[in-house]
XYZ file of C-alpha atoms in Angstrom:
774
model
C -24.316 173.022 117.799
C -26.730 171.394 119.899
C -26.130 170.773 123.537
C -25.868 166.636 123.945
C -28.078 166.772 127.774
C -27.383 164.366 130.165
C -30.810 161.217 130.172
C -32.031 162.003 133.948
C -32.641 158.996 136.117
C -35.295 158.160 136.922
C -35.115 155.587 140.351
C -37.939 152.534 141.068
C -39.399 154.581 143.054
C -39.753 158.572 142.436
C -38.377 161.165 144.819
C -42.376 163.084 144.862
C -43.898 159.736 145.885
C -43.377 159.002 149.733
C -43.709 154.866 150.613
C -42.839 153.598 154.205
C -38.996 153.510 154.833
C -37.795 153.942 158.029
C -40.207 152.242 160.192
C -39.674 150.451 163.926
C -39.668 146.773 162.482
C -37.701 147.280 159.338
C -34.966 148.523 162.056
C -35.687 146.144 164.799
C -35.571 143.087 161.657
C -31.938 145.270 160.351
C -30.603 145.101 163.624
C -31.373 141.196 163.765
C -29.691 140.709 160.896
C -26.967 142.793 161.816
C -26.210 140.797 165.355
C -27.206 137.541 162.783
C -25.032 137.896 160.111
C -21.647 140.495 161.526
C -21.756 136.909 164.724
C -21.660 134.756 161.514
C -18.881 136.798 159.388
C -16.700 136.938 161.885
C -16.954 132.642 162.388
C -16.708 132.577 158.491
C -13.949 134.567 158.097
C -11.478 133.417 160.969
C -11.728 130.176 159.904
C -11.551 130.935 155.735
C -9.647 133.585 155.713
C -12.811 135.575 152.841
C -16.302 137.516 153.748
C -18.911 137.033 151.469
C -21.423 140.161 151.110
C -24.729 139.823 153.251
C -26.383 141.375 151.866
C -27.960 139.810 148.940
C -29.533 136.462 151.685
C -30.474 139.386 154.449
C -32.610 141.597 151.202
C -34.373 138.179 150.409
C -34.955 137.006 153.761
C -36.768 140.474 155.308
C -38.752 140.492 151.538
C -39.940 136.817 153.072
C -40.879 137.963 156.726
C -41.413 141.355 156.282
C -44.540 139.699 153.083
C -46.246 137.198 155.971
C -46.113 140.781 158.535
C -48.089 142.014 155.689
C -47.602 143.960 152.535
C -44.098 145.720 152.916
C -42.644 148.608 151.134
C -39.483 147.684 148.808
C -37.937 151.256 151.212
C -38.770 149.803 153.689
C -37.109 145.972 152.313
C -33.856 148.728 151.823
C -33.072 149.388 154.935
C -33.590 146.358 156.332
C -30.277 145.186 153.995
C -28.748 148.119 155.100
C -28.750 147.776 159.145
C -28.504 144.342 157.909
C -25.070 144.964 156.164
C -23.116 146.492 158.733
C -22.968 143.674 160.858
C -21.237 142.110 157.818
C -19.343 145.179 156.862
C -17.507 145.661 160.789
C -17.104 142.869 160.911
C -14.804 141.788 158.069
C -12.865 145.137 159.568
C -12.538 143.297 162.787
C -11.209 140.028 161.644
C -9.095 141.536 159.144
C -6.801 143.990 162.145
C -8.276 142.858 166.188
C -7.039 139.074 165.728
C -3.056 140.761 165.115
C -3.252 141.316 169.154
C -3.445 138.213 170.153
C -0.139 137.249 168.123
C 1.290 139.996 169.647
C 0.229 137.921 173.489
C -2.215 140.675 174.330
C -6.522 139.383 175.559
C -9.103 140.040 173.672
C -10.849 142.768 175.402
C -14.715 143.466 174.831
C -15.039 146.994 175.312
C -11.484 147.658 173.263
C -12.896 146.027 170.567
C -16.421 147.089 170.960
C -14.686 151.071 170.915
C -12.575 150.058 167.426
C -15.349 149.146 166.102
C -17.584 151.967 167.438
C -15.579 154.317 165.900
C -14.156 153.006 162.891
C -17.756 152.008 161.955
C -18.940 155.396 162.564
C -15.914 157.072 160.539
C -16.576 155.274 157.631
C -19.850 156.720 156.984
C -19.710 159.946 158.095
C -17.292 160.488 155.760
C -19.166 159.079 153.226
C -21.169 161.084 154.067
C -19.790 164.030 151.414
C -18.762 161.825 148.958
C -22.432 160.156 148.446
C -23.484 163.122 145.278
C -20.067 162.922 142.991
C -19.533 158.909 143.327
C -22.767 158.086 143.370
C -25.304 160.477 141.563
C -23.253 162.042 139.258
C -20.951 159.351 138.244
C -23.852 156.951 138.495
C -23.162 155.634 134.323
C -19.021 155.069 135.165
C -18.449 153.640 138.941
C -21.095 150.522 138.640
C -21.233 149.660 142.411
C -22.334 145.301 140.830
C -23.145 144.442 144.492
C -25.570 147.463 144.841
C -26.766 146.682 141.674
C -27.520 143.733 142.321
C -29.312 144.016 145.605
C -31.396 146.320 143.640
C -32.163 143.837 141.529
C -32.936 141.668 144.114
C -35.298 143.961 146.337
C -37.045 145.102 143.112
C -37.603 141.708 141.714
C -39.481 141.000 145.151
C -41.372 144.283 145.201
C -43.069 143.269 141.697
C -43.226 139.488 143.052
C -41.380 137.532 142.830
C -40.278 135.169 145.772
C -37.564 132.496 145.676
C -36.765 132.921 149.880
C -37.417 128.938 149.869
C -33.795 129.054 148.119
C -32.044 130.308 151.306
C -34.647 128.829 153.406
C -34.005 125.275 152.181
C -29.788 126.385 152.532
C -30.280 126.548 155.408
C -32.435 123.879 156.490
C -29.938 121.284 155.503
C -26.750 123.271 155.967
C -28.346 123.458 159.391
C -29.182 119.442 159.678
C -25.787 118.668 158.554
C -23.672 121.219 160.250
C -25.173 118.763 163.440
C -23.876 115.437 163.105
C -20.962 117.268 161.166
C -19.424 119.843 163.751
C -17.717 117.779 167.287
C -18.788 120.248 169.964
C -22.526 119.351 169.190
C -23.502 115.347 167.922
C -20.051 114.761 166.340
C -21.634 111.612 164.767
C -19.614 111.348 161.760
C -15.228 113.641 161.587
C -15.293 116.883 160.901
C -12.291 116.976 159.398
C -11.627 113.441 156.896
C -7.280 113.120 157.083
C -4.664 110.632 155.358
C -1.283 111.816 155.912
C 1.043 109.575 153.245
C 4.320 107.334 154.252
C 4.635 105.617 151.751
C 7.846 102.732 151.101
C 10.667 101.911 152.933
C 11.334 106.301 152.042
C 8.451 107.021 154.081
C 7.504 109.640 150.614
C 5.831 112.638 151.380
C 5.144 111.820 155.535
C 5.017 114.852 157.067
C 2.363 115.818 154.664
C -1.262 115.498 155.140
C -4.867 115.692 153.402
C -7.506 116.952 154.880
C -10.777 118.710 154.333
C -13.098 120.290 156.768
C -16.254 118.975 155.571
C -18.437 122.177 156.287
C -21.489 123.550 154.686
C -19.753 127.252 154.927
C -16.589 126.254 152.816
C -18.795 124.566 150.241
C -20.835 127.301 149.882
C -17.796 130.067 149.578
C -16.344 128.299 147.270
C -19.283 128.262 145.296
C -19.763 132.137 145.353
C -15.791 133.042 144.541
C -16.300 130.670 141.728
C -13.879 127.564 140.187
C -10.727 129.141 139.543
C -10.151 131.764 142.737
C -11.116 128.458 144.854
C -8.746 126.853 142.347
C -6.065 128.968 142.700
C -6.552 128.940 146.544
C -6.039 125.101 147.038
C -2.932 125.431 144.797
C -1.409 127.081 147.449
C -2.473 124.812 149.725
C -1.044 122.283 147.969
C 1.446 123.468 147.891
C 2.239 124.461 151.473
C 0.989 120.983 152.739
C 2.016 118.304 149.491
C 5.811 119.836 148.819
C 7.427 121.972 151.054
C 6.357 119.834 154.890
C 7.624 116.937 153.463
C 10.387 118.299 152.503
C 11.645 119.902 155.816
C 10.746 116.375 157.382
C 13.137 115.234 154.335
C 15.840 117.343 155.456
C 15.022 117.885 158.696
C 13.771 114.524 160.581
C 17.788 113.677 160.354
C 18.021 117.021 162.467
C 19.343 115.934 166.657
C 18.585 119.573 167.794
C 15.429 121.556 166.688
C 15.614 123.455 163.637
C 14.360 127.807 164.746
C 11.659 128.656 165.150
C 11.205 125.040 166.133
C 11.396 124.136 169.460
C 10.930 120.733 169.210
C 12.614 118.228 166.750
C 11.383 117.944 163.213
C 11.001 114.058 163.371
C 8.824 114.382 166.539
C 5.926 116.591 164.624
C 2.830 116.455 163.174
C 1.695 118.076 160.063
C -0.310 120.215 162.521
C 3.283 121.417 164.198
C 5.241 121.826 160.893
C 1.871 124.105 159.055
C 2.165 125.594 162.856
C 6.275 125.840 162.909
C 6.906 126.387 159.693
C 3.704 127.731 156.694
C 2.619 130.325 159.160
C 5.540 132.224 159.677
C 6.360 131.562 155.158
C 2.684 132.289 154.157
C 2.318 135.530 156.644
C 5.470 136.898 154.225
C 3.791 135.851 150.993
C -0.074 137.249 152.105
C 2.001 140.718 153.507
C 4.233 141.058 149.833
C 1.460 140.374 147.159
C -0.699 142.771 149.571
C 1.898 145.326 149.071
C 2.700 144.603 145.462
C -1.501 144.796 145.779
C -0.906 147.967 146.921
C 1.545 149.159 144.399
C -0.272 148.465 141.698
C -2.719 149.869 143.217
C -1.321 153.524 144.021
C -2.588 155.074 140.583
C -6.464 153.837 141.067
C -5.372 154.970 144.544
C -4.523 158.509 143.912
C -6.588 159.663 141.287
C -9.834 158.343 143.649
C -7.688 160.433 146.610
C -7.968 163.678 144.176
C -11.344 163.127 142.425
C -13.022 162.848 146.051
C -11.227 166.258 147.104
C -12.519 168.317 143.316
C -16.148 166.071 144.555
C -16.584 167.919 147.514
C -15.506 171.064 146.518
C -18.264 170.765 143.426
C -20.779 169.264 145.993
C -20.129 172.247 147.555
C -20.443 174.372 144.217
C -24.061 172.296 143.274
C -25.485 173.077 146.510
C -25.013 177.263 146.527
C -26.058 177.286 143.187
C -29.044 175.090 144.104
C -29.857 177.609 146.392
C -29.077 180.720 144.861
C -31.534 179.481 142.142
C -33.664 179.112 144.393
C -33.437 182.431 146.360
C -33.519 184.722 142.662
C -36.237 183.240 141.458
C -40.336 181.475 141.480
C -41.342 178.577 141.574
C -43.692 178.838 138.991
C -40.633 180.732 136.678
C -38.786 178.004 137.004
C -40.596 174.247 136.244
C -37.304 172.010 135.369
C -36.707 172.250 138.779
C -38.410 169.986 141.473
C -40.421 171.064 145.108
C -37.802 170.725 146.516
C -35.542 171.867 144.612
C -37.229 175.606 144.087
C -37.868 175.994 147.432
C -33.930 175.460 148.526
C -34.211 171.795 149.612
C -33.472 169.054 147.959
C -35.881 166.274 146.292
C -35.809 163.934 149.312
C -33.519 160.992 146.734
C -30.734 164.027 147.622
C -31.968 165.011 151.265
C -27.862 163.064 153.068
C -27.330 163.979 157.190
C -26.530 167.485 156.631
C -22.969 168.394 157.243
C -22.557 170.061 160.442
C -23.317 165.555 161.458
C -20.409 165.211 159.931
C -18.536 168.029 161.106
C -19.006 167.248 164.217
C -18.953 164.134 164.477
C -16.015 163.903 163.060
C -14.581 166.274 166.171
C -16.592 164.338 168.714
C -15.070 161.292 167.183
C -11.070 162.229 167.642
C -12.524 163.259 172.137
C -13.827 159.958 171.952
C -10.488 158.263 170.295
C -8.681 160.836 172.154
C -10.688 160.067 175.634
C -10.314 156.448 174.946
C -6.429 155.856 174.786
C -5.805 158.399 176.904
C -8.213 156.224 180.146
C -8.143 153.096 178.717
C -4.419 152.912 176.937
C -2.957 149.731 176.250
C -0.965 148.289 178.932
C 2.525 149.198 179.425
C 1.871 151.692 175.939
C 1.081 154.958 177.562
C 2.620 157.482 175.484
C 1.044 161.263 177.280
C -1.751 163.364 176.576
C -0.050 164.887 173.173
C 0.817 161.714 171.816
C -2.538 160.326 171.907
C -4.473 163.466 170.392
C -1.865 163.302 167.944
C -3.200 159.406 167.614
C -6.628 160.478 167.489
C -6.143 162.840 164.229
C -3.819 160.435 162.781
C -6.321 158.143 163.112
C -9.073 160.396 161.519
C -6.578 161.950 158.837
C -6.174 158.276 157.713
C -9.528 157.495 157.971
C -11.286 160.302 155.931
C -8.200 159.140 153.340
C -8.997 155.303 152.427
C -12.953 155.844 152.701
C -12.229 157.707 149.483
C -10.042 155.378 147.891
C -12.818 152.523 149.297
C -15.404 154.371 148.433
C -14.669 154.442 144.687
C -12.608 151.297 144.612
C -15.718 149.183 145.222
C -17.563 150.803 142.040
C -15.213 149.657 140.570
C -14.436 145.858 141.360
C -17.184 145.847 143.667
C -16.529 144.638 147.721
C -14.867 141.488 147.985
C -11.575 142.723 145.245
C -11.529 145.626 147.199
C -7.396 146.366 148.292
C -8.690 147.269 152.519
C -5.695 145.147 153.248
C -2.787 147.427 151.601
C -4.217 149.820 152.740
C -4.287 149.124 156.763
C -0.522 147.555 155.532
C 0.124 150.800 154.653
C -1.318 152.481 157.640
C 0.761 150.147 159.494
C 3.568 150.723 158.395
C 3.662 154.660 158.687
C 2.499 154.400 162.189
C 5.251 151.970 162.953
C 7.497 153.627 160.766
C 7.106 156.773 163.603
C 6.383 154.728 166.802
C 10.620 153.447 165.539
C 12.091 156.581 165.029
C 10.615 157.964 168.869
C 11.214 154.914 169.831
C 9.266 152.942 171.065
C 9.295 149.110 169.774
C 8.146 147.337 173.370
C 5.236 144.810 172.634
C 2.677 146.883 173.871
C 3.105 149.480 171.118
C 2.542 147.139 168.471
C -0.905 146.472 169.847
C -1.078 151.044 169.742
C -0.168 150.432 166.064
C -3.250 147.969 165.444
C -5.566 149.683 167.879
C -5.378 152.777 164.423
C -4.258 150.299 162.441
C -7.872 148.558 163.008
C -10.674 151.367 163.269
C -8.725 153.329 159.924
C -9.574 149.296 158.554
C -13.124 148.868 159.864
C -13.688 152.499 158.817
C -12.391 151.823 155.310
C -14.733 148.349 154.902
C -17.660 149.831 156.511
C -17.558 152.752 154.223
C -17.178 150.303 151.086
C -20.285 148.692 151.902
C -21.905 151.568 152.810
C -21.186 153.228 149.002
C -23.015 150.096 147.793
C -25.890 150.471 150.376
C -26.306 154.130 148.851
C -25.559 153.256 145.260
C -29.063 149.794 145.729
C -30.531 153.177 147.402
C -30.273 155.477 145.059
C -32.159 152.609 142.054
C -34.558 152.328 144.103
C -34.949 155.760 144.694
C -34.169 155.005 149.329
C -33.639 158.648 150.593
C -29.777 159.073 151.535
C -30.291 160.596 155.050
C -32.270 157.232 156.313
C -30.438 154.430 154.847
C -26.986 156.907 156.384
C -28.810 157.024 159.753
C -30.290 153.611 159.650
C -26.188 152.035 159.121
C -25.378 153.886 162.222
C -27.832 152.283 163.797
C -26.443 148.748 162.421
C -23.390 149.500 163.311
C -23.960 150.195 167.309
C -26.280 147.236 167.731
C -23.635 144.628 165.428
C -20.123 145.619 167.700
C -21.885 144.438 170.638
C -22.387 140.941 168.592
C -18.912 140.603 166.369
C -16.848 141.092 170.397
C -18.766 138.931 171.285
C -18.179 136.056 168.874
C -14.480 136.938 168.222
C -14.341 136.045 172.592
C -16.164 133.411 172.183
C -14.598 131.259 169.201
C -11.140 132.459 171.123
C -11.960 130.505 174.019
C -14.427 127.710 172.367
C -11.663 126.479 170.426
C -9.036 126.900 172.412
C -6.786 123.595 173.573
C -3.964 122.493 175.743
C -1.747 120.264 175.743
C 0.628 118.359 178.157
C 4.181 119.265 176.164
C 5.167 115.780 174.899
C 8.814 117.060 177.341
C 8.666 119.121 180.102
C 11.278 122.226 179.369
C 12.911 123.632 182.977
C 13.024 127.313 183.521
C 13.873 129.658 185.919
C 11.061 132.690 186.884
C 14.084 134.488 187.601
C 16.580 134.534 184.264
C 13.795 133.808 181.629
C 14.949 133.721 178.005
C 14.317 136.619 175.360
C 11.284 136.990 174.298
C 9.206 135.863 177.367
C 7.230 136.890 180.064
C 5.873 136.549 183.373
C 1.934 137.490 182.628
C 1.728 136.083 186.877
C -0.302 133.458 188.445
C -3.425 131.378 186.072
C -7.034 133.010 186.981
C -8.567 129.407 185.954
C -9.358 126.888 188.558
C -10.045 124.371 186.349
C -8.761 123.170 182.465
C -9.174 119.988 180.147
C -5.873 118.797 178.833
C -5.881 117.050 175.122
C -2.711 115.528 174.780
C -1.290 115.167 171.295
C 0.415 112.583 170.125
C 3.248 112.505 166.866
C -0.222 111.871 164.007
C -1.290 114.711 165.667
C -4.227 112.021 167.420
C -5.832 111.807 170.759
C -3.628 109.886 173.039
C -3.262 108.943 176.468
C -0.062 107.230 176.942
C 0.729 105.800 180.382
C 4.432 108.536 179.655
C 1.644 111.463 179.309
C -1.137 110.141 181.981
C 0.487 111.420 184.991
C 2.467 114.703 185.293
C 2.443 116.038 188.773
C -0.216 113.047 189.752
C -2.393 115.231 187.869
C -4.856 112.863 185.685
C -4.216 112.948 181.928
C -7.091 115.418 180.979
C -7.711 117.738 183.727
C -5.227 119.887 185.287
C -8.448 121.174 188.867
C -5.132 123.394 190.333
C -4.766 125.274 187.346
C -5.142 128.439 189.338
C -0.817 127.521 191.230
C 0.238 127.650 188.073
C 1.826 130.418 186.149
C 1.335 132.352 182.592
C 4.067 132.890 180.666
C 3.442 134.492 176.593
C 6.806 133.932 174.237
C 6.524 136.336 171.425
C 10.067 136.112 169.429
C 11.805 134.131 171.317
C 13.901 131.569 170.687
C 13.974 128.863 173.075
C 9.395 128.946 172.926
C 7.483 129.299 169.709
C 5.467 131.850 170.084
C 1.689 131.239 171.963
C 1.076 131.262 176.092
C 2.176 128.426 178.633
C 1.465 126.951 182.082
C 4.768 127.133 184.614
C 4.797 124.635 187.491
C 6.642 126.816 190.124
C 6.551 122.659 192.281
C 8.208 121.087 189.773
C 9.806 124.404 187.862
C 8.740 123.279 184.610
C 6.617 124.485 181.612
C 4.159 121.986 181.533
C 1.868 122.925 179.628
C 0.899 125.010 175.912
C -2.318 127.073 175.287
C -3.493 127.026 172.073
C -5.117 130.007 171.526
C -8.498 129.939 168.846
C -7.679 131.589 167.031
C -4.937 131.646 164.910
C -5.279 127.494 165.537
C -5.901 125.368 162.521
C -9.215 125.651 163.430
C -9.318 129.765 162.883
C -6.096 130.630 161.664
C -7.010 134.569 161.071
C -4.277 134.823 158.357
C -5.303 138.614 157.778
C -4.136 139.256 161.623
C -1.303 136.907 161.696
C -0.250 139.201 158.704
C -0.767 142.548 160.819
C 0.777 140.726 163.420
C 3.821 140.401 161.182
C 4.683 143.449 159.462
C 4.007 144.957 162.687
C 6.373 142.627 164.598
C 8.759 143.079 162.028
C 9.287 146.466 161.719
C 8.878 147.355 165.482
C 10.862 144.223 167.391
C 12.944 143.071 163.957
C 12.161 139.174 165.411
C 10.813 137.062 162.412
C 12.000 134.411 161.444
C 13.104 135.451 157.995
C 14.526 132.913 156.111
C 10.364 131.722 156.179
C 9.526 135.305 155.845
C 11.489 135.681 152.650
C 10.193 132.533 151.393
C 7.431 133.139 151.042
C 8.021 136.382 149.465
C 10.516 134.375 146.783
C 7.013 133.101 146.023
C 4.736 135.622 145.157
C 7.042 137.092 142.619
C 7.437 133.659 141.049
C 3.825 133.321 140.811
C 4.034 137.052 139.876
C 6.408 136.974 136.578
C 3.951 133.784 135.575
C 1.618 136.317 135.392
C -1.197 134.917 138.396
C -2.178 137.483 141.107
C -0.320 136.543 144.106
C -2.696 137.557 147.322
C -5.201 134.407 146.813
C -2.723 132.073 146.714
C -0.750 133.788 148.594
C -3.993 133.293 151.249
C -3.773 129.072 149.761
C -0.442 128.832 151.184
C -1.338 129.828 154.187
C -4.190 128.677 155.275
C -4.754 124.819 155.962
C -5.070 122.753 152.966
C -8.946 121.442 155.451
C -9.676 124.744 154.401
C -8.883 125.567 150.455
C -9.923 121.636 149.895
C -13.353 121.584 150.798
C -13.575 125.686 149.275
C -12.480 124.495 146.136
C -15.515 121.847 146.354
C -17.934 124.495 146.328
C -15.706 126.417 143.452
C -16.113 122.570 141.017
C -20.409 122.728 142.511
C -20.065 125.730 140.581
C -17.982 125.001 137.275
C -20.166 121.657 136.889
C -23.397 124.106 137.229
C -22.019 126.993 134.652
C -20.511 124.087 132.287
C -24.266 121.899 131.937
C -26.066 125.604 131.770
C -23.863 126.215 128.779
C -24.959 122.750 127.516
C -28.363 123.264 127.779
C -28.343 126.281 125.938
C -29.753 128.555 129.458
C -26.887 130.302 129.660
C -24.659 130.687 132.204
C -24.565 131.626 136.335
C -21.129 133.200 136.504
C -22.144 136.353 136.674
C -25.411 136.029 138.004
C -26.070 137.865 141.201
C -29.583 136.280 141.264
C -29.013 133.021 140.955
C -30.500 129.621 142.676
C -26.763 128.780 143.434
C -25.709 131.431 144.663
C -28.921 132.169 147.035
C -28.884 128.153 148.057
C -24.901 128.361 148.531
C -25.460 132.141 151.167
C -28.076 129.564 152.772
C -25.407 127.016 153.117
C -23.402 129.499 154.886
C -25.406 130.683 157.037
C -26.760 127.753 158.429
C -22.590 126.969 158.582
C -21.620 130.087 160.802
C -24.858 129.984 163.322
C -25.301 125.867 164.182
C -20.769 126.052 164.220
C -21.469 129.086 166.440
C -23.881 126.941 168.631
C -21.659 124.408 168.551
C -18.678 126.858 170.164
C -21.232 127.795 172.769
C -21.841 124.600 173.444
C -18.231 124.320 174.863
C -18.335 127.807 176.372
C -21.619 125.935 178.572
C -19.385 123.085 179.276
C -15.898 125.137 179.993
C -18.402 126.831 183.221
C -21.169 124.229 184.290
C -18.376 120.839 183.876
C -21.222 119.307 182.649
C -20.799 117.715 178.611
C -23.344 117.320 176.509
C -24.466 114.320 175.227
C -22.352 113.494 171.780
C -21.876 110.236 169.364
C -18.678 108.816 170.007
C -15.361 108.270 168.369
C -16.381 104.439 168.227
C -19.915 104.455 167.042
C -19.957 102.960 163.558
C -20.493 106.181 161.687
C -17.117 107.442 163.025
C -15.165 107.066 159.957
C -13.339 109.324 157.752
C -15.054 107.664 154.344
C -18.960 108.744 155.797
C -17.112 112.445 156.551
C -16.246 112.533 153.200
C -19.926 110.779 151.454
C -22.022 112.517 153.160
C -19.464 115.410 152.496
C -20.362 114.678 148.033
C -24.250 114.633 149.350
C -24.361 117.738 150.814
C -22.455 118.733 147.384
C -24.601 117.461 145.238
C -27.942 118.873 147.130
C -26.175 122.143 145.971
C -25.600 121.613 141.821
C -29.469 119.871 142.207
C -31.160 122.812 143.821
C -28.284 125.473 141.832
C -29.963 123.853 138.087
C -33.369 123.871 139.727
C -34.426 127.199 137.850
C -36.402 130.033 139.819
C -38.972 130.461 137.861
C -41.178 127.778 139.232
C -41.313 129.249 142.568
C -42.508 133.006 141.652
């Protein structure tokens, strides 16, 4: 009986052929893309709660840019996208976890962000090295790695002469120009968020709810890429929160004479944003946590199988390497024509040359030492636990990192990076860590920050491992050298973490606001309520103030104009105030406040940028909720359990609940704008079906997805420029000239019209075939 042999895979560039690959220009360009797309991912991810793969737009841009400097090889372009994609993958892991530090009452220290991102990023690369041969090579036919395969198609099309970078640049140009006039931190020609607050009839129907949309190009692009179905489910969650739940809360609570926990003001005095912040976010966090756990349980068999197969694959790899070495040792090259010259000499061919095992083991040991040094000499304030406990924590990080890197690298080969349950793995890590802390009696808020430190590294490692697997799949298909890719990713990690931490802090500060409390609250510093901490004097001299009325709009009423003879829009002696931090208090809503010792009252609320409606950071809030629920047990459980019940109901209906839960947590301004992008995708697909040209639904190299990628990048880049302008104004006390709110175009209908025109441009260019540009 004849033995059926598996056909040998032949990559686009044969192993015997050597082309320019790990060149200086490829690394420099890739590092620049890593910085850029890392920052864009932070910006878009914190606002939309979603991240979009950057490998394809980076590949497209690389092909065009390197071609302008002379003929570039496909292997060089692959190094560019491999290096640059590290920024997006690290940023995804960072924004899923580290914003929880803010929700737990701690500052985002740049050194801490840098260290955690670096440790997690390198951990993901190192543990992926021994898995590459089994996952990428041996299971080439069964693990598809959809993003990696699509990126290889883009690179091969570019090598054959296809030119489609103009679609990305067109999206960048139109989206950037639009954002300059739309963003309130830049020109602000028309409102950035058209808003309608229904209050119908004598019974005030739907009061407390709102219909609004953040009309940004990045939301439009994200909606197009994720498609109509996912966008519609997200909007359904937003409709439930903003047009069902919030009006119901107002209807039943507007007659209460006292605040309803966890609120600290009367419901009748709350704007829709206040209702969302106070009551919807805890419910949404409960829904996201429950759906994340359900996703984790649903994928548990796959996770266990992936883990078992990962251990087996390491053993097979070692056995295979030994067999090749023995064959080369006992047989001459002339007697083994079936071996390549590299194999015959005892060395693997170029396309099978990984970084050595010594790098994996040595790097892992080095990471344990560095992490121990970091925890020992840069501890979370209030969570000093001793040298042995810090060493145990470092080993715990490496253990969980190895487990979930193995799982993530396999799962993304089946479902893709966007559907990988990284958040579920992180929740499992946090729950295990918090359970250990609970047994040890470490329940202070500082230990919650320590748990986030451990979980954050694991999340970043799992996220980067998934994208590393996709990049190695791309390299396998086109014939890249694995060790050069692995080295490029590690370089990309180092460079990108610099911009990620900077962007995170810039958004937190640039989107912050200080608002006078409608009614100052008397308080004694010597008898602070439970859950309120004195953090010493405020460190800034001058801050800008914004008073928000019941409708959520700026106001300068006489009552608000004076508090201690200060101007309504500025506090010039801010350094004399005391900073108070509230976590789990029944007296104050979670957040930070400025206390005036002269009047012995809390006068100002400090709303940080991350966690605000402009940057809700749902995954970070979820992580904080899990940690706070286990360690402090001071959650508004009635609201959290409402979210759990919502998820159970949706699961019983046969709908995957995670997308709806995220939509219920986010502002409807986010989900409605994303839905418009999904509608554009549906219209393009339907038009293509009618024309008989096929659907765009599964086509990664489509004109629509490229244009949408340009819109996302434009919204992120120009939006970050607006944040930088705000920081400049705060640092210099200078004001950038903008259009005033009294200009004739500053109306909601103008915003809707302009966003409609941008959506039409997406529809138009998505239907225009790429063939016309070749």
